[in-house]
Coordinates of C-alpha atoms in Angstrom, one line a residue:
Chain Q
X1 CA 30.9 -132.7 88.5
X2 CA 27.4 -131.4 88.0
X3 CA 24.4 -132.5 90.5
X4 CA 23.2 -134.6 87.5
X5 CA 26.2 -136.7 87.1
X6 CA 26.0 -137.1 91.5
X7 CA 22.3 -137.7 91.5
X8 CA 23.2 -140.7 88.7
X9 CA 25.9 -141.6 91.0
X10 CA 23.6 -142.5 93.6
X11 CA 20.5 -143.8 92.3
X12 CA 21.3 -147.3 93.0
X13 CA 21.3 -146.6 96.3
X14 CA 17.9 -144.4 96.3
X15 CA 16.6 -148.0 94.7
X16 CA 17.9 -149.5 97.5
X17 CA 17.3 -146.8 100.4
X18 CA 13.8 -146.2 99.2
X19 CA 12.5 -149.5 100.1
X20 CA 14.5 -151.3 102.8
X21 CA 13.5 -147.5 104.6
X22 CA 10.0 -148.3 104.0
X23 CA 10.5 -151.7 105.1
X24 CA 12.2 -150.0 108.4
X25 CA 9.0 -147.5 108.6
X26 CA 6.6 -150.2 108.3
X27 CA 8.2 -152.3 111.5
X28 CA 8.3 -149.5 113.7
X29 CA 4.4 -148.3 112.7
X30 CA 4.1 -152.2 113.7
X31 CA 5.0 -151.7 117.0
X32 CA 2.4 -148.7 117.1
X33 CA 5.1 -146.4 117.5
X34 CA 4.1 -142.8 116.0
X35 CA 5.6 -141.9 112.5
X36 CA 7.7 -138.7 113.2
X37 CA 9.9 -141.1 115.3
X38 CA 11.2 -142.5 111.8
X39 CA 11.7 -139.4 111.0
X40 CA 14.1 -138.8 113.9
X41 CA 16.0 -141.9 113.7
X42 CA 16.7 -141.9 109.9
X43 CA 17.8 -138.0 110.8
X44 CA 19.8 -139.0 114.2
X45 CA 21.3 -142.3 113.6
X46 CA 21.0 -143.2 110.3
X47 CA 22.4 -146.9 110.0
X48 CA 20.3 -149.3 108.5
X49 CA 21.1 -152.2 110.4
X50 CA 21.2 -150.2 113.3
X51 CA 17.5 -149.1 113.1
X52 CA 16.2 -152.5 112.9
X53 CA 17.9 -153.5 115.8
X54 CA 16.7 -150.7 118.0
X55 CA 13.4 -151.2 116.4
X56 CA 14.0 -155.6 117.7
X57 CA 15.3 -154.2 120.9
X58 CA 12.1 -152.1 121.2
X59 CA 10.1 -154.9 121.2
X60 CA 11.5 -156.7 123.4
X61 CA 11.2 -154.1 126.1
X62 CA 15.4 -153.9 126.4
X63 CA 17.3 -151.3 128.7
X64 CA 18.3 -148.0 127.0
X65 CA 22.3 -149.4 128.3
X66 CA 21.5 -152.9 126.6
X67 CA 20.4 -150.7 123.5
X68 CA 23.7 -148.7 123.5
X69 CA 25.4 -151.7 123.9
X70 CA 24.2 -153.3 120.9
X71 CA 24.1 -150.7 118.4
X72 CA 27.6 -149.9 119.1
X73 CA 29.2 -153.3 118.9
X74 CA 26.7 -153.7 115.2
X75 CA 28.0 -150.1 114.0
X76 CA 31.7 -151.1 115.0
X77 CA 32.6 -151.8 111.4
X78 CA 32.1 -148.6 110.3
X79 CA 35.1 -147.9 112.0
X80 CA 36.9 -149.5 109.3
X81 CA 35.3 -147.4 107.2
X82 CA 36.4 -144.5 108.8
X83 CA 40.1 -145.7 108.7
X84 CA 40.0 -145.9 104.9
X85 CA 39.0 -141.8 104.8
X86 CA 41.2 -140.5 107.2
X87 CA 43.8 -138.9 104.8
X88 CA 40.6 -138.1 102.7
X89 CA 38.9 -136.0 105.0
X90 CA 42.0 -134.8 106.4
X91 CA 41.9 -131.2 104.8
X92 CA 38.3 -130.6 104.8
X93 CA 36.4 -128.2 106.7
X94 CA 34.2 -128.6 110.0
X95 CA 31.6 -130.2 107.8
X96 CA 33.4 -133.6 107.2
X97 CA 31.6 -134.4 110.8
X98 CA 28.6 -134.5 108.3
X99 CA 30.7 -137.2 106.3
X100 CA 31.8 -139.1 109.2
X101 CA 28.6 -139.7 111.0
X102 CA 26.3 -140.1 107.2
X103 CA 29.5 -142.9 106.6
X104 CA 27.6 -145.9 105.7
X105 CA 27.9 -148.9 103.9
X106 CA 26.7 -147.6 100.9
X107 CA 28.0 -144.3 101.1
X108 CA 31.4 -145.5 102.0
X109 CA 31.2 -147.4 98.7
X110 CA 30.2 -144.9 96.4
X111 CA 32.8 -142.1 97.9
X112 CA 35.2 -144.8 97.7
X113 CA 34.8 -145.5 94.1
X114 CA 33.9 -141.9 93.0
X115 CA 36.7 -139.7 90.7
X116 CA 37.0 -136.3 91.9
X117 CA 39.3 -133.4 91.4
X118 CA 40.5 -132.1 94.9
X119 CA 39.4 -128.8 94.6
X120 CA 35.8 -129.7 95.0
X121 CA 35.8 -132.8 96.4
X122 CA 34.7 -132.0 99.8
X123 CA 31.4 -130.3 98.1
X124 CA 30.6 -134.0 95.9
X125 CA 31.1 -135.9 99.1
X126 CA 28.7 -133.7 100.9
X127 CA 26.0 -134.0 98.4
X128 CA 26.5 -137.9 97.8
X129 CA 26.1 -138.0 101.6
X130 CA 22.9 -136.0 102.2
X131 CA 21.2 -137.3 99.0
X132 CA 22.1 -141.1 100.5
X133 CA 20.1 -139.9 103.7
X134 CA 17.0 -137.9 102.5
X135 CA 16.4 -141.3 100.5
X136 CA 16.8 -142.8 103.6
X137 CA 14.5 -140.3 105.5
X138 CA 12.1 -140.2 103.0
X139 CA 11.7 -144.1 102.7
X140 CA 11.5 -144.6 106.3
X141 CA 8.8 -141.6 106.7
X142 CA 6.8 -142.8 103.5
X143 CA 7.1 -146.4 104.9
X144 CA 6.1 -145.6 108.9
X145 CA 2.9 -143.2 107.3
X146 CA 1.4 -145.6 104.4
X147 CA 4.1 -149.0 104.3
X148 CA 0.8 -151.2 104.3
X149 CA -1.1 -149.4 100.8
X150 CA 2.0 -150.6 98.6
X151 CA 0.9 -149.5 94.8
X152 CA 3.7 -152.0 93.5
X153 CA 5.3 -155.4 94.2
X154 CA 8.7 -154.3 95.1
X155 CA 9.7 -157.6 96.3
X156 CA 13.4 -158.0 95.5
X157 CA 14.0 -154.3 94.7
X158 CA 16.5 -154.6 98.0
X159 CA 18.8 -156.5 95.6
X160 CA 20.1 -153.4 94.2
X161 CA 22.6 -152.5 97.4
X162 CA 24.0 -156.2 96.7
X163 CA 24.3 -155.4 92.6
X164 CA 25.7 -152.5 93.9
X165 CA 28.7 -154.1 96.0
X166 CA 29.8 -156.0 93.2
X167 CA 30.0 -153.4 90.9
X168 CA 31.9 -151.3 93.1
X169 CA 34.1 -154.6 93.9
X170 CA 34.6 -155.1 90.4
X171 CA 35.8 -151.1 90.2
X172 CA 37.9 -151.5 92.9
X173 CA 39.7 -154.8 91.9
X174 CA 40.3 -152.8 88.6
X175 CA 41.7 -150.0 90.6
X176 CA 44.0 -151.5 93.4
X177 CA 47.6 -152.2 92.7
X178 CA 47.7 -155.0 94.5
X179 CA 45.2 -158.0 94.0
X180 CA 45.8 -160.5 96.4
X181 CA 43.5 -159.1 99.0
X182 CA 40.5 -159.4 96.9
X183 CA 41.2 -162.5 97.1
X184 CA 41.9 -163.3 100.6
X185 CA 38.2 -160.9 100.9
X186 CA 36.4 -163.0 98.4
X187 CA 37.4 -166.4 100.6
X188 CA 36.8 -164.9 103.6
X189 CA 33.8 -163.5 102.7
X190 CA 32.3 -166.9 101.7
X191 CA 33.9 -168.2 104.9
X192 CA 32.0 -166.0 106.9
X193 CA 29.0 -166.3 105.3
X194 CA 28.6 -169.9 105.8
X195 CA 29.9 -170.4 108.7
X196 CA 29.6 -166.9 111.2
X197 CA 26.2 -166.5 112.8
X198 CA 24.2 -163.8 110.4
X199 CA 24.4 -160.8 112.6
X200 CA 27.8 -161.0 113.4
X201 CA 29.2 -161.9 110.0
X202 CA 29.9 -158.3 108.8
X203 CA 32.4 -157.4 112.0
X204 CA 34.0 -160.9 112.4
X205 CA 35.0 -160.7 108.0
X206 CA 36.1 -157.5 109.0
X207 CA 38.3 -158.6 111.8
X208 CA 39.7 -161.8 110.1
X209 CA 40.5 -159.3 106.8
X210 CA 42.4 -156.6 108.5
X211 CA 44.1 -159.4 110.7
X212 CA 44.9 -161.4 107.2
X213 CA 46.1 -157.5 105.8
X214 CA 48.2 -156.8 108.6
X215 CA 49.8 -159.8 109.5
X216 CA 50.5 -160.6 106.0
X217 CA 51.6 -157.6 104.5
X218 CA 54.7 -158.6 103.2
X219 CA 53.4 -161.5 101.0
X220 CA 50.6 -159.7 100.3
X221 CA 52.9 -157.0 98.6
X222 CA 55.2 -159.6 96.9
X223 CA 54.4 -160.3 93.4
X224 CA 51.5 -157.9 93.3
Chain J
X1 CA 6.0 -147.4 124.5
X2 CA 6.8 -144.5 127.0
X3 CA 8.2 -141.5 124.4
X4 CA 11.0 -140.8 127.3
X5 CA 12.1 -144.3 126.4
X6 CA 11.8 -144.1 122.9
X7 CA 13.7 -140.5 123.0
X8 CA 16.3 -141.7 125.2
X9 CA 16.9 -144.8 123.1
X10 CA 17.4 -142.8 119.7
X11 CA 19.7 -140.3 121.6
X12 CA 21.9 -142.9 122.9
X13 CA 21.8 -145.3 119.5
X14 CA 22.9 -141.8 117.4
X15 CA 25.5 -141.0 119.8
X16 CA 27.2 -144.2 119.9
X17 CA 26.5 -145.0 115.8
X18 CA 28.4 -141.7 115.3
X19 CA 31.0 -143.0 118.0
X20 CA 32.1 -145.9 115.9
X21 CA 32.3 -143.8 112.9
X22 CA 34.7 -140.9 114.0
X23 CA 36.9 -143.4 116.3
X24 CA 39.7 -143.7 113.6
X25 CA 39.6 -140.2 112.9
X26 CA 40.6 -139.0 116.9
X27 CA 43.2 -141.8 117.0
X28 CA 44.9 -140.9 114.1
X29 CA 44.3 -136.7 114.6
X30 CA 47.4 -135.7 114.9
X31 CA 50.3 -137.9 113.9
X32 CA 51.4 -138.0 109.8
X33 CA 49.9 -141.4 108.8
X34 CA 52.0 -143.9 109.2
X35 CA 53.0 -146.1 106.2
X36 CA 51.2 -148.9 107.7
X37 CA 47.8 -147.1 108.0
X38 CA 48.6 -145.9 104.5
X39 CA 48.7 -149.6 103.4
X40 CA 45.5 -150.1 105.3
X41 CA 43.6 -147.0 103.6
X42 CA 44.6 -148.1 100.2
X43 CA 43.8 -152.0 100.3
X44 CA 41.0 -152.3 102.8
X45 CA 38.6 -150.8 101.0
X46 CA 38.2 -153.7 98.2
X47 CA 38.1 -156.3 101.0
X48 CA 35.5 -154.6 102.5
X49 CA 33.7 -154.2 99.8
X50 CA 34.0 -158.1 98.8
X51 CA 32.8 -158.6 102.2
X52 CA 30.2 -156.3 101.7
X53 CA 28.8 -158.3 98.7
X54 CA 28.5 -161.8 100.8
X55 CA 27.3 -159.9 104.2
X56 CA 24.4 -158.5 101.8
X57 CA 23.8 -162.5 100.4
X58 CA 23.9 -163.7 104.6
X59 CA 20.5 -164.1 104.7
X60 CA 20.4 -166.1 101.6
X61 CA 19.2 -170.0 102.6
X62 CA 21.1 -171.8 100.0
X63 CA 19.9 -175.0 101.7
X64 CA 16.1 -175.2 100.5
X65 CA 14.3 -174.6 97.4
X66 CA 15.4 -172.1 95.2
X67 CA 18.6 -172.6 96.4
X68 CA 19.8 -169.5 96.4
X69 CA 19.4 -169.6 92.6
X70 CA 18.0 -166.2 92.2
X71 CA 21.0 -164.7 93.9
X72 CA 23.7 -166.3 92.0
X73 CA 22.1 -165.0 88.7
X74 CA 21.3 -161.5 90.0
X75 CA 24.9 -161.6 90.9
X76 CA 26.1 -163.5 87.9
X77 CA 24.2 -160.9 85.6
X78 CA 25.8 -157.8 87.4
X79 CA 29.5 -159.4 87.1
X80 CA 28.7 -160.5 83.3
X81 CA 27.1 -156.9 82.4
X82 CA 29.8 -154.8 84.5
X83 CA 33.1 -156.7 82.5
X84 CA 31.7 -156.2 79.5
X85 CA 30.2 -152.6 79.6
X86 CA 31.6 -151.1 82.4
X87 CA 28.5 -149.3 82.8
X88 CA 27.5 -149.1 87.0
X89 CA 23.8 -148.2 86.3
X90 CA 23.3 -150.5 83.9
X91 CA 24.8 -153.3 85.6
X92 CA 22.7 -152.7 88.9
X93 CA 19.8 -152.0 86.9
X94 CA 19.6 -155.3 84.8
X95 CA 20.7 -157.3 87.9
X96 CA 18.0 -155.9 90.0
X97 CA 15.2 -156.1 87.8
X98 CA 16.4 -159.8 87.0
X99 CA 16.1 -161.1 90.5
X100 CA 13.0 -159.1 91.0
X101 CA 11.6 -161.1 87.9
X102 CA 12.9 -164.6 89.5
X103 CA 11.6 -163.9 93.2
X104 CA 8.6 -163.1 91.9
X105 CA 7.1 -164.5 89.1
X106 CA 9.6 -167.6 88.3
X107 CA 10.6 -169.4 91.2

């Protein structure tokens, strides 16, 4: 794989990153904070969910323990994420720790879902991975220095991460052997949504889905 | 804000972030994965991925005007355009640029 064919890879995400970054910039220039601390926490943490909640929990005045605290139990589901790359990683050099801590949702998705040959595998993940994050960075920097002096409306642009998901879903679907837990996912994904309080819909689907995977294997395996 | 605070904070938020991401990887160092976390590796990720699609609609208020109409068609159009041409960019492309049309200029 070329850099061409990766950069094409993940320009749904720059369309994504780009802006919900700025929108992340923009809050934290809100709460007067200087710019170069965008920089740091799109560098250092990078989680996009994360951010914002630090950036809530900023505001109002929380404990640096009540901040640990919170992004933890928000990030948990990456763990899951994790879980689905460990024979994946397994062989790589020192420089999957660069994988595992740029492992979000969107990069998760596209490693997931991306063809490689072994032999340079490791090298296409890493560049999928810093790519993801210097969108990241740069939105979020771009957003903290000018977020209010917007030359275009780019209302809506966010909806490319969701297009996105269901692309990828629709790859995956295509790809698993078995298709019963896509739909077990899809139900309890509409379950969740409706009825699980917004911010702790993600880790509670999560829960219920490995619960439903585990539990259930057998029938999940019979009759594909 | 005191900077010490706002230092402190982003230390201890990328520590921990990073924390829940290499987790699975220390628990499952050293042992042959079992066929259980096998079955895990290989089916999880498309119900993530499902779940990913509704956690990213969450904030979606399908109760009041437009109804979450803009959504279901940016969604709709992705899942029409993907089956058909099995082409990612385009799919996400044409999606996007329809909701950003709706949200916009038509509801």
């Amino acid at each position: 794989m070329n850099f061409l064919a990766i950069f094409k890879l993940t320009i749904p995400v720059m369309m994504g990153y780009i802006p919900l970054g700025m929108a992340f910039g923009l809050l934290l220039s809100k709460l007067l904070i200087p710019w170069y601390y965008a920089f740091f926490m799109s560098a250092f943490i990078f989680a996009g969910s994360g951010q914002f909640l630090v950036l809530t929990l900023f505001a109002s005045q929380a404990t640096i323990l009540e901040i640990g605290i919170a992004t933890f139990l928000l990030n948990l589901r990456h763990t899951f994420y994790g879980l689905s790359m460990i024979s994946t990683f397994k062989n790589f050099s020192w420089k999957k720790h660069y994988l595992i801590f740029g492992l979000t949702d969107e990069t998760f998705a596209l490693l997931k879902t991306t063809e490689v040959p072994e032999a340079n595998r490791e090298k296409v993940y890493l560049l999928i991975t810093f790519l993801n994050q210097c969108y990241w960075i740069v939105g979020s920097v771009v957003g903290a220095m000018l977020g209010n002096i917007l030359p275009f409306n780019y209302e809506g642009i966010e909806f490319s991460l969701t297009a996105l998901f269901v692309v990828l879903s629709i790859e995956l679907y295509k790809k698993n052997r078995l298709h019963k837990p896509f739909f077990v996912a899809l139900i309890i994904g509409l379950f969740g949504m409706v009825l699980f309080p917004p911010q702790k819909m993600l880790i509670l689907s999560l829960c219920a889905a490995a619960f439903v995977l585990i539990v259930f294997k057998r029938s999940m395996e019979n009759g594909k | 804000m005191e900077s010490s605070y706002i230092i402190g904070s982003i230390a201890v938020a990328a520590v921990l972030t990073y924390v829940t991401r290499i987790i699975p990887f220390l628990l499952f160092r050293t042992r042959e994965p079992s066929p259980l976390i096998k079955y895990i590796e290989l089916n999880m990720p498309l119900m993530i991925m499902v779940i990913l699609v509704f956690y990213a609609l969450k904030d979606v208020k399908w109760e009041s005007y437009p109804y979450g109409l803009a959504e279901i068609i940016g969604v709709g159009v992705a899942i029409a355009l993907h089956v058909k041409f099995k082409n990612a960019l385009l799919s996400i492309f044409v999606a996007t640029l329809t909701y950003m049309i709706l949200i916009q200029k038509v509801l």
